[in-house]
Amino acid sequence: MPSKNAASERAALRQERAARDTASPRYKWIVLSNTTLGVLMATINMSILLIALPDIFRGLGVNPLEPGNTSLLLWLIMGYMVVTAVLVVSFGRLGDMYGRVRMYNAGFLIFTIFSVLLTVTWMHGTAGALWLVLMRIAQGVGGAMLMANSNAIITDAFPVNQRGLGLGLNQVAGIGGSFIGLVVGGLLAPVEWHLVFLVSVPIGAFGTVWAYLKLHDTGIRRHAEMDWWGNISFAVGLISVLVGITYGIQPYAGHTMGWTNPWVLAALIGGALILVVFCVIETRVDEPMFHLDLFKIRAFTAGNLASLLGALGRGGLMFILIIWLQGIWLPQHGYTFQSTPLWAGIYMLPLTIGFLVAGPVSGWLSDRFGARTFATVGMLVAAGSFVWLLALPVDFSYWLFALALLVNGLGMGLFAAPNRAGIMNSLPPHQRGVGAGMSTTFQNSAMVLSIGIFFSLMITGLASSLPHTLTTGLAAQGVPAADVHRIAGLPPVGVLFASLLGYNPVQTLLGPHVLSQLPAANAHYLTGRSFFPSLISGPFSHGLTIAFAFAIAACVIAALASAMRGGKYVHMEPAGHSAVDGGTPDVSLEVVAPEHDSSGSTLLAGHTKERGGRHGGGQRHR
């Protein structure tokens, strides 16, 4: 039987190479480098389209502001985020069952394939836009596989006293990538919009080959039956809720938003009910996809609650700042509307710098002192930065704005790395994949929910005063009454989208036919860089107040949740437990490093105790 012997020899060689590689002290840094590259690529693609959208729609020959095309615009922005939010738990669960590295490698490959398919888009018009939406959704499947397993792979590879640093750097790459994508998209899209998708292809190809050759499964695998009913009910319920949010910010039947649309209400209420059914299913099946009893671990529950609230405060911030810069501040300071997308990304760099500075440092420090102090203070700093932004006038001095962004980045970086390390340290090894997926689901779902909340708050603020402001301003420049009435009656979301896309809003809304009938001086003034920004500044300021007040409240509550996580908690398996397939360990150890409360007294110092039970390590904190 030479074929069987040859296969056995190859398997033995692979095992020998894996043992040699993983024994090297360099292996954990190879893991961190590759997973950070994967997560960075996945999250850059979450935001890279925001700045590139004007060039993409011009290349396709589609006007995204036409009522029938608004859905294309929103799905191109949010489809990727919806898919990653829905699938990360399932892929994390599959990683626990069949190997996290295997799932991660497949994610790299899938992401790269659909990056190629996005790059070769040849269609135009609505067909081209639909192709991009579908390919972005499929690309999100690969992104979900990367994000679901990267944290678990790092946790497997790093010792307890270095996990905060490793997870912190990875988390910084994840959130920092969403800001880096703004600049990358702004630089590439004006040159050729296909480059926005092409940039991921060589990175993905390199990362796929590198991961296949160098990464090995070192975690505990546990084969189990797939929870099909849980997977289906979770996907249907969460998709319904997120789709309802997406359509809720669009106009409906003369209303500025669609929250009264029966289909939106059905999606939101029906999705919520299905998620309740999902929770019931997960308490009845032997091998649940979503381990609800992980929430008995206080560090896990408090960390995820803080992450959810922090993402709610941060998620819509990017959109609000882009609209603020592109629609008002940059035109008022001499930038053409067409150039504002790129410069908006550049002027937001202090946010990225603050995050990149604070994230690794706080992750490293949390290895020694625990996550609670850093994560809690980080959220309070972020809340303070929102107060700072709220106090700025709409036509601000840039250095004050830049400092506020820097402080916000520092606060978010101070929170993100320790919080993720605290969550991952609390998980039993055989459930790190599903636990990481659950955590990422909360974060990504909150991003979509945040966009819906921020846009709704902004639209509410604009709707009360924008129509009157538009009517007065346009009529004063001689615009015919019928056109004044038509434009003033447009939903405020159209004005927000025009600013987000870097279009000349008045020129886009009036059109060449109306502008040609006006005196040249009036037409020039209406389409110039001062009329629209000065027109919208007042109503926009009102909307900003509401949006930032919500962000402040979310961050303060996140800080309270973080403070409730307890002392430093690290779940440890017994020494000698094999990292091969073999089921749940019968006994595990809870190891809680020294931690001090506010009075300085020791909470626990090197405390260990044996525990049995389903998850091994318990949720006890002192």
XYZ file of C-alpha atoms in Angstrom:
622
model
C 0.000 0.000 0.000
C 2.511 2.671 -1.119
C -0.097 5.395 -1.348
C -1.107 4.975 2.293
C 2.505 4.818 3.385
C 3.304 7.966 1.410
C 0.329 9.755 2.943
C 1.403 8.686 6.410
C 4.917 9.909 5.785
C 3.647 13.289 4.566
C 1.421 13.579 7.624
C 4.334 12.741 9.896
C 6.515 15.319 8.183
C 3.799 17.962 8.580
C 3.448 17.159 12.262
C 7.200 17.294 12.733
C 7.407 20.676 10.980
C 4.476 21.986 13.015
C 6.078 20.867 16.275
C 9.376 22.479 15.297
C 7.768 25.749 14.200
C 5.490 26.152 17.209
C 8.322 25.402 19.632
C 10.269 28.368 18.306
C 10.047 31.559 20.398
C 9.535 33.416 17.111
C 6.313 31.535 16.304
C 4.022 33.803 18.316
C 5.359 36.834 16.458
C 4.751 35.123 13.108
C 1.181 34.464 14.261
C 0.734 38.063 15.342
C 2.202 39.453 12.108
C 0.004 37.345 9.839
C -3.233 37.733 11.786
C -2.649 41.464 12.105
C -2.186 41.679 8.341
C -5.406 39.742 7.817
C -7.494 41.799 10.229
C -5.984 45.056 8.942
C -6.952 44.123 5.385
C -10.458 43.106 6.462
C -11.139 46.312 8.419
C -9.551 48.663 5.878
C -12.138 47.317 3.459
C -14.904 48.303 5.858
C -14.154 52.005 5.373
C -12.160 52.285 2.147
C -15.333 52.844 0.118
C -16.545 55.805 2.184
C -14.083 58.186 0.558
C -14.016 56.343 -2.789
C -17.786 56.264 -3.382
C -17.974 59.427 -5.554
C -15.370 58.071 -7.980
C -16.955 54.606 -7.982
C -20.421 55.923 -8.818
C -19.033 58.275 -11.454
C -17.160 55.338 -12.976
C -20.352 53.269 -13.012
C -22.438 56.128 -14.401
C -24.921 56.007 -11.496
C -26.332 58.945 -9.545
C -26.599 57.597 -5.980
C -28.771 60.538 -4.884
C -31.687 59.500 -7.079
C -34.379 57.917 -4.871
C -34.137 54.543 -6.608
C -30.371 54.370 -6.089
C -30.197 55.216 -2.395
C -30.423 51.535 -1.482
C -27.422 50.771 -3.704
C -25.436 53.435 -1.876
C -26.330 52.108 1.556
C -25.746 48.459 0.702
C -22.386 49.205 -0.855
C -21.406 50.879 2.437
C -23.084 48.542 4.914
C -23.429 45.153 3.187
C -19.899 44.119 4.136
C -20.448 45.091 7.781
C -23.793 43.262 7.965
C -22.282 40.021 6.648
C -19.292 40.099 8.997
C -21.578 40.805 11.960
C -23.829 37.848 11.126
C -21.215 35.190 10.304
C -18.348 35.652 12.764
C -19.928 33.490 15.491
C -20.601 30.592 13.104
C -17.066 30.740 11.723
C -15.619 30.985 15.217
C -17.604 27.882 16.182
C -16.372 26.025 13.085
C -12.820 27.060 13.988
C -13.232 25.496 17.437
C -14.478 22.293 15.794
C -12.225 21.875 12.751
C -9.234 24.119 13.386
C -8.931 27.888 13.691
C -5.974 28.143 11.345
C -7.848 26.117 8.733
C -10.817 28.503 8.850
C -8.529 31.531 8.933
C -6.596 30.356 5.847
C -9.854 29.772 3.986
C -10.937 33.315 4.897
C -7.753 34.790 3.436
C -8.309 32.859 0.199
C -12.007 33.772 -0.127
C -11.292 37.423 0.600
C -8.596 37.517 -2.086
C -10.758 35.794 -4.724
C -13.595 38.271 -4.321
C -11.169 41.195 -4.249
C -10.127 40.041 -7.733
C -13.777 39.805 -8.842
C -14.437 43.324 -7.539
C -11.391 44.603 -9.409
C -12.505 43.192 -12.779
C -15.954 44.811 -12.654
C -16.827 45.497 -16.285
C -20.519 46.434 -16.081
C -21.947 49.933 -15.784
C -25.127 51.470 -14.459
C -27.362 49.663 -11.966
C -26.044 46.264 -13.060
C -22.493 47.298 -12.184
C -23.579 48.644 -8.804
C -25.464 45.416 -8.007
C -22.393 43.372 -8.980
C -20.276 45.399 -6.565
C -22.828 44.956 -3.770
C -22.969 41.170 -4.258
C -19.195 40.807 -4.490
C -18.750 42.977 -1.384
C -21.141 40.718 0.518
C -19.171 37.639 -0.598
C -15.909 39.398 0.299
C -17.411 39.951 3.744
C -17.654 36.153 4.161
C -13.858 35.962 3.916
C -13.503 38.959 6.226
C -15.737 37.260 8.810
C -13.573 34.109 8.725
C -10.451 36.221 9.308
C -11.926 38.257 12.155
C -13.624 35.280 13.825
C -10.435 33.257 14.260
C -7.535 35.721 14.482
C -8.025 36.552 18.190
C -8.336 32.878 19.117
C -5.174 31.982 17.169
C -3.239 34.725 18.976
C -4.591 33.626 22.361
C -3.470 30.058 21.617
C 0.032 31.167 20.593
C 0.836 33.747 23.287
C 1.535 33.065 26.958
C -0.759 34.696 29.485
C 1.736 37.415 30.408
C 1.980 38.623 26.771
C -1.583 38.198 25.499
C -2.541 41.767 26.222
C 0.260 43.006 23.982
C -0.499 40.517 21.209
C -4.268 41.012 21.252
C -3.782 44.734 21.712
C -1.686 45.076 18.578
C -4.216 43.000 16.648
C -7.133 45.038 17.992
C -5.329 48.272 17.139
C -4.877 47.007 13.586
C -8.561 46.112 13.462
C -9.966 49.452 14.556
C -7.088 51.492 13.147
C -7.719 49.878 9.755
C -11.157 51.465 9.617
C -9.494 54.894 9.764
C -6.561 54.022 7.507
C -9.072 52.939 4.871
C -10.322 56.517 4.584
C -6.908 57.800 3.470
C -6.166 54.826 1.213
C -9.525 55.191 -0.517
C -9.029 58.924 -0.933
C -5.610 58.434 -2.526
C -6.455 55.588 -4.900
C -9.999 56.355 -6.081
C -9.196 59.622 -7.952
C -6.463 57.791 -9.880
C -8.665 54.811 -10.861
C -11.581 53.537 -8.801
C -10.769 49.864 -9.512
C -7.553 50.331 -7.492
C -9.661 50.550 -4.331
C -10.351 46.823 -4.717
C -7.098 45.857 -6.430
C -4.993 46.980 -3.457
C -6.222 43.981 -1.447
C -5.250 41.399 -4.078
C -1.436 41.239 -3.641
C -1.779 41.568 0.138
C -4.364 38.800 0.205
C -2.332 36.502 -2.057
C 0.813 37.003 0.040
C -1.076 36.551 3.315
C -2.815 33.384 2.080
C 0.433 31.662 1.107
C 2.237 32.874 4.234
C -0.551 31.635 6.517
C -0.691 28.249 4.794
C 3.055 27.720 5.156
C 3.664 29.136 8.633
C 0.546 28.884 10.813
C -0.397 25.730 12.713
C -3.362 24.798 14.875
C -2.167 24.732 18.474
C -5.529 25.189 20.174
C -7.909 22.594 21.559
C -10.274 21.232 18.921
C -13.531 19.604 19.828
C -15.614 17.896 17.179
C -19.330 18.379 17.689
C -22.615 18.392 15.832
C -23.402 21.575 13.943
C -26.186 23.619 15.526
C -28.144 24.192 12.319
C -31.303 25.610 13.924
C -29.232 27.963 16.005
C -27.208 29.111 12.993
C -30.304 29.648 10.848
C -32.339 31.480 13.497
C -29.388 33.688 14.463
C -28.632 34.609 10.840
C -32.273 35.326 9.965
C -32.903 37.330 13.142
C -29.755 39.455 13.016
C -30.003 40.067 9.254
C -33.625 41.192 9.704
C -32.681 43.664 12.432
C -29.690 45.074 10.546
C -31.624 45.334 7.264
C -34.435 47.091 9.122
C -31.940 49.621 10.481
C -30.468 50.132 6.999
C -33.853 50.948 5.479
C -35.069 52.839 8.535
C -32.817 55.809 7.723
C -34.252 56.098 4.195
C -37.281 58.272 3.404
C -40.715 56.653 3.288
C -44.090 57.943 2.052
C -43.364 61.621 2.643
C -41.580 61.015 5.950
C -37.961 62.019 6.430
C -37.140 58.474 7.588
C -38.572 55.005 7.218
C -39.147 53.996 10.828
C -42.913 53.945 10.194
C -42.530 51.752 7.099
C -44.446 48.489 7.788
C -41.635 46.472 6.217
C -39.043 48.140 8.439
C -41.160 47.557 11.544
C -41.749 43.941 10.527
C -37.999 43.416 10.007
C -37.083 44.979 13.355
C -39.805 43.362 15.463
C -39.716 40.046 13.608
C -35.921 39.924 13.778
C -35.961 40.643 17.505
C -38.511 37.861 18.094
C -36.449 35.399 16.047
C -33.389 36.292 18.142
C -35.427 35.501 21.271
C -36.307 32.139 19.717
C -32.602 31.669 18.963
C -31.746 32.198 22.639
C -34.325 29.560 23.617
C -32.875 27.122 21.059
C -29.371 27.639 22.413
C -30.505 26.576 25.901
C -32.029 23.354 24.557
C -29.440 21.925 22.159
C -26.483 19.821 23.288
C -23.913 21.659 21.175
C -25.036 25.317 20.907
C -23.450 27.734 18.457
C -23.754 30.670 20.864
C -22.695 29.543 24.338
C -25.008 31.645 26.479
C -23.479 30.260 29.663
C -20.243 32.033 28.780
C -22.075 35.112 30.069
C -21.768 33.623 33.550
C -18.118 34.701 33.318
C -18.241 38.260 34.568
C -15.092 39.371 32.729
C -16.583 38.113 29.462
C -19.988 39.729 29.990
C -18.731 43.098 31.225
C -16.081 43.292 28.496
C -18.594 42.585 25.742
C -21.123 45.036 27.135
C -18.447 47.729 27.261
C -17.343 46.839 23.705
C -20.933 47.042 22.453
C -21.507 50.464 24.002
C -18.099 51.756 22.920
C -18.796 50.703 19.327
C -22.190 52.423 19.508
C -20.442 55.658 20.458
C -17.653 55.251 17.898
C -19.380 53.654 14.918
C -21.315 56.596 13.546
C -18.595 59.087 14.500
C -16.712 58.459 11.262
C -19.741 59.381 9.143
C -20.522 62.477 11.174
C -16.941 63.779 11.019
C -16.707 63.131 7.264
C -19.959 65.010 6.634
C -18.814 67.831 8.908
C -15.506 68.176 7.068
C -16.706 67.568 3.500
C -20.007 69.402 3.635
C -19.043 72.461 5.679
C -15.538 73.008 6.981
C -13.323 72.145 4.002
C -15.357 74.125 1.412
C -15.385 77.093 3.776
C -11.600 76.918 3.890
C -10.976 76.948 0.172
C -11.225 73.279 -0.857
C -13.321 72.303 -3.849
C -16.154 69.875 -3.202
C -14.458 67.324 -5.461
C -11.251 67.356 -3.392
C -12.922 67.148 0.016
C -13.083 63.306 0.288
C -9.293 62.927 0.218
C -8.655 65.863 2.528
C -11.292 64.667 4.981
C -9.319 61.435 5.355
C -6.067 63.354 5.811
C -7.502 65.776 8.373
C -8.803 62.832 10.423
C -5.313 61.322 10.805
C -4.917 62.545 14.435
C -7.653 60.088 15.367
C -5.660 57.215 13.852
C -2.385 58.414 15.407
C -3.897 58.532 18.900
C -5.276 55.038 18.497
C -2.013 53.594 17.170
C -0.055 55.140 20.067
C -2.341 54.144 22.937
C -3.394 50.685 21.779
C -0.104 48.737 22.002
C 1.022 50.521 25.178
C -2.235 49.855 27.022
C -2.245 46.227 25.843
C 1.271 45.713 27.199
C 0.443 47.368 30.515
C -2.778 45.358 30.881
C -0.699 42.151 30.880
C 0.737 43.300 34.188
C -2.038 45.302 35.809
C -5.231 43.911 34.280
C -7.786 45.393 31.900
C -10.214 47.182 34.194
C -8.396 50.440 34.895
C -7.176 51.040 31.354
C -10.455 50.142 29.641
C -12.551 52.201 32.063
C -10.326 55.280 31.864
C -10.199 54.912 28.072
C -13.967 55.164 27.778
C -14.064 58.181 30.087
C -11.359 59.886 27.988
C -13.382 59.142 24.837
C -16.489 60.638 26.468
C -14.465 63.742 27.350
C -13.321 64.074 23.728
C -16.937 64.029 22.576
C -17.678 66.834 25.057
C -14.733 68.716 23.515
C -16.074 68.184 19.976
C -19.540 69.229 21.114
C -18.146 72.523 22.453
C -16.457 73.415 19.148
C -18.230 75.774 16.749
C -19.148 74.351 13.338
C -16.443 76.559 11.778
C -13.725 75.436 14.187
C -10.022 76.148 14.489
C -8.354 73.033 13.099
C -5.729 72.570 15.807
C -8.482 72.378 18.448
C -10.354 69.887 16.287
C -7.162 67.841 15.717
C -6.417 67.731 19.459
C -9.962 66.541 20.165
C -9.539 63.773 17.575
C -6.160 62.833 19.057
C -7.687 62.572 22.542
C -10.537 60.488 21.151
C -8.051 58.143 19.466
C -6.026 57.864 22.674
C -9.151 57.043 24.669
C -10.404 54.450 22.199
C -6.923 52.895 21.981
C -6.608 52.837 25.763
C -9.901 50.924 25.905
C -9.761 48.558 22.937
C -6.634 46.474 23.548
C -7.059 45.726 27.293
C -10.769 45.101 26.853
C -10.257 42.506 24.106
C -7.415 40.870 26.071
C -9.651 40.686 29.150
C -12.416 39.033 27.117
C -10.123 36.473 25.477
C -8.265 35.632 28.703
C -11.565 34.726 30.354
C -12.482 32.075 27.747
C -11.889 28.328 28.033
C -9.386 27.278 25.332
C -11.836 25.034 23.457
C -14.285 27.949 23.103
C -11.947 30.773 22.157
C -13.128 30.755 18.557
C -16.833 31.014 19.326
C -16.141 33.480 22.160
C -14.095 35.714 19.866
C -16.852 35.444 17.266
C -19.476 36.465 19.805
C -17.378 39.462 20.827
C -16.822 40.522 17.210
C -20.538 40.113 16.495
C -21.396 42.548 19.271
C -18.840 45.028 17.990
C -19.768 44.815 14.283
C -23.512 44.802 14.953
C -23.070 47.876 17.131
C -21.248 49.612 14.258
C -24.272 49.111 11.962
C -26.690 50.056 14.727
C -24.591 53.132 15.491
C -24.767 54.293 11.881
C -28.550 53.985 12.009
C -28.738 55.861 15.316
C -26.334 58.665 14.325
C -27.980 59.209 10.948
C -31.433 59.212 12.569
C -30.342 61.737 15.185
C -28.705 63.939 12.546
C -31.747 63.760 10.266
C -34.031 64.592 13.198
C -31.905 67.623 13.973
C -31.841 68.754 10.334
C -35.531 68.138 9.604
C -36.712 70.754 12.079
C -34.899 73.705 10.480
C -33.340 72.735 7.146
C -36.473 73.173 4.947
C -37.017 76.760 6.124
C -33.307 77.569 5.792
C -33.189 76.166 2.240
C -36.366 78.001 1.241
C -35.089 81.367 2.476
C -31.591 80.970 1.037
C -32.630 79.756 -2.442
C -35.466 82.248 -2.837
C -33.081 85.114 -2.012
C -30.959 84.112 -5.041
C -33.897 84.131 -7.454
C -34.511 80.379 -7.718
C -38.067 79.790 -9.074
C -40.657 79.093 -6.388
C -41.491 75.635 -7.781
C -37.848 74.552 -7.577
C -37.452 76.107 -4.127
C -40.471 74.114 -2.946
C -39.149 70.907 -4.555
C -35.683 71.153 -3.000
C -36.905 72.304 0.405
C -39.201 69.292 0.446
C -36.415 66.805 -0.206
C -35.572 64.520 2.740
C -32.552 65.688 4.739
C -30.826 62.338 4.117
C -30.235 63.498 0.512
C -28.333 66.526 1.797
C -26.280 64.304 4.142
C -25.447 61.853 1.365
C -24.445 64.686 -0.966
C -22.022 65.951 1.696
C -20.772 62.432 2.432
C -20.029 61.843 -1.248
C -18.180 65.128 -1.743
C -20.663 66.357 -4.350
C -21.458 70.026 -4.895
C -24.820 69.773 -3.107
C -26.674 72.777 -4.603
C -25.374 72.071 -8.088
C -26.486 68.460 -7.759
C -29.896 69.313 -6.314
C -30.776 72.196 -8.682
C -29.371 70.667 -11.858
C -28.026 72.475 -14.945
C -31.500 73.401 -16.287
C -32.431 75.553 -13.282
C -28.958 77.051 -12.896
C -28.902 78.128 -16.566
C -32.021 80.268 -15.967
C -30.432 82.268 -13.139
C -28.152 85.307 -13.479
C -24.545 84.145 -13.790
C -23.529 85.833 -10.519
C -26.354 84.137 -8.602
C -25.627 80.731 -10.108
C -21.935 81.130 -9.314
C -22.711 82.076 -5.714
C -25.150 79.176 -5.220
C -22.641 76.614 -6.480
C -19.625 78.224 -4.806
C -17.826 77.052 -1.710
C -19.566 79.339 0.774
C -23.325 79.260 0.118
C -24.173 75.679 1.040
C -21.806 75.383 4.037
C -23.106 78.620 5.552
C -26.673 77.566 4.773
C -26.433 74.211 6.514
C -24.186 75.198 9.433
C -27.018 76.132 11.794
C -29.213 73.058 11.231
C -26.144 70.811 11.175
C -24.956 72.197 14.511
C -28.293 71.235 16.041
C -27.930 67.707 14.684
C -24.359 67.472 15.960
C -25.477 68.362 19.472
C -27.940 65.469 19.542
C -25.473 62.980 18.009
C -22.563 63.851 20.292
C -24.814 63.782 23.374
C -25.695 60.197 22.480
C -22.001 59.307 22.010
C -21.134 60.800 25.409
C -23.867 58.785 27.126
C -22.798 55.544 25.378
C -19.152 55.994 26.418
C -19.983 56.804 30.037
C -22.192 53.712 30.336
C -19.429 51.665 28.659
C -16.999 52.927 31.326
C -19.403 51.801 34.070
C -19.731 48.377 32.425
C -15.957 48.098 32.181
C -15.519 48.974 35.842
C -17.812 46.063 36.745
C -15.555 43.415 35.158
C -13.805 42.611 38.442
C -10.144 41.842 39.025
C -7.725 40.371 36.535
C -9.089 37.014 35.410
C -7.235 34.423 33.319
C -8.695 31.033 32.489
C -6.007 28.332 32.428
C -6.161 24.674 31.448
C -4.283 22.063 33.495
C -0.649 21.566 32.522
C -0.216 18.731 30.097
C -3.667 18.923 28.512
C -3.262 17.999 24.874
C -4.051 20.554 22.203
C -5.367 17.902 19.860
C -8.914 16.730 19.262
C -10.158 15.185 22.399
C -13.100 16.945 23.933
C -13.636 19.203 26.879
C -11.184 18.848 29.735
C -12.629 17.490 32.955
C -10.700 19.861 35.185
C -9.377 23.349 34.610
C -7.729 26.052 36.616
C -8.768 29.583 37.292
C -5.743 31.837 37.725
C -6.286 35.362 38.860
C -3.232 37.600 39.007
C -2.782 40.291 41.635
C -5.247 43.132 41.255
C -6.040 46.035 43.520
C -9.279 47.845 44.084
C -9.572 51.584 44.460
C -8.555 51.416 48.089
C -5.340 49.601 47.237
C -6.256 46.283 48.902
C -5.332 43.075 47.129
C -8.258 41.376 45.426
C -6.516 38.110 44.602
C -2.878 37.208 44.482
C -1.964 34.215 42.393
C -5.132 32.414 43.445
C -5.798 29.096 41.729
C -8.453 26.507 42.281
C -9.624 23.403 40.526
C -13.041 23.436 38.990
C -15.023 20.923 37.109
C -17.967 21.657 34.917
C -18.702 22.518 31.382
C -16.349 25.440 30.914
C -13.635 24.461 33.319
C -12.597 27.828 34.756
C -15.307 29.642 36.639
C -16.447 33.226 36.811
C -15.518 33.923 40.389
C -13.934 37.315 41.156
C -12.929 38.768 44.460
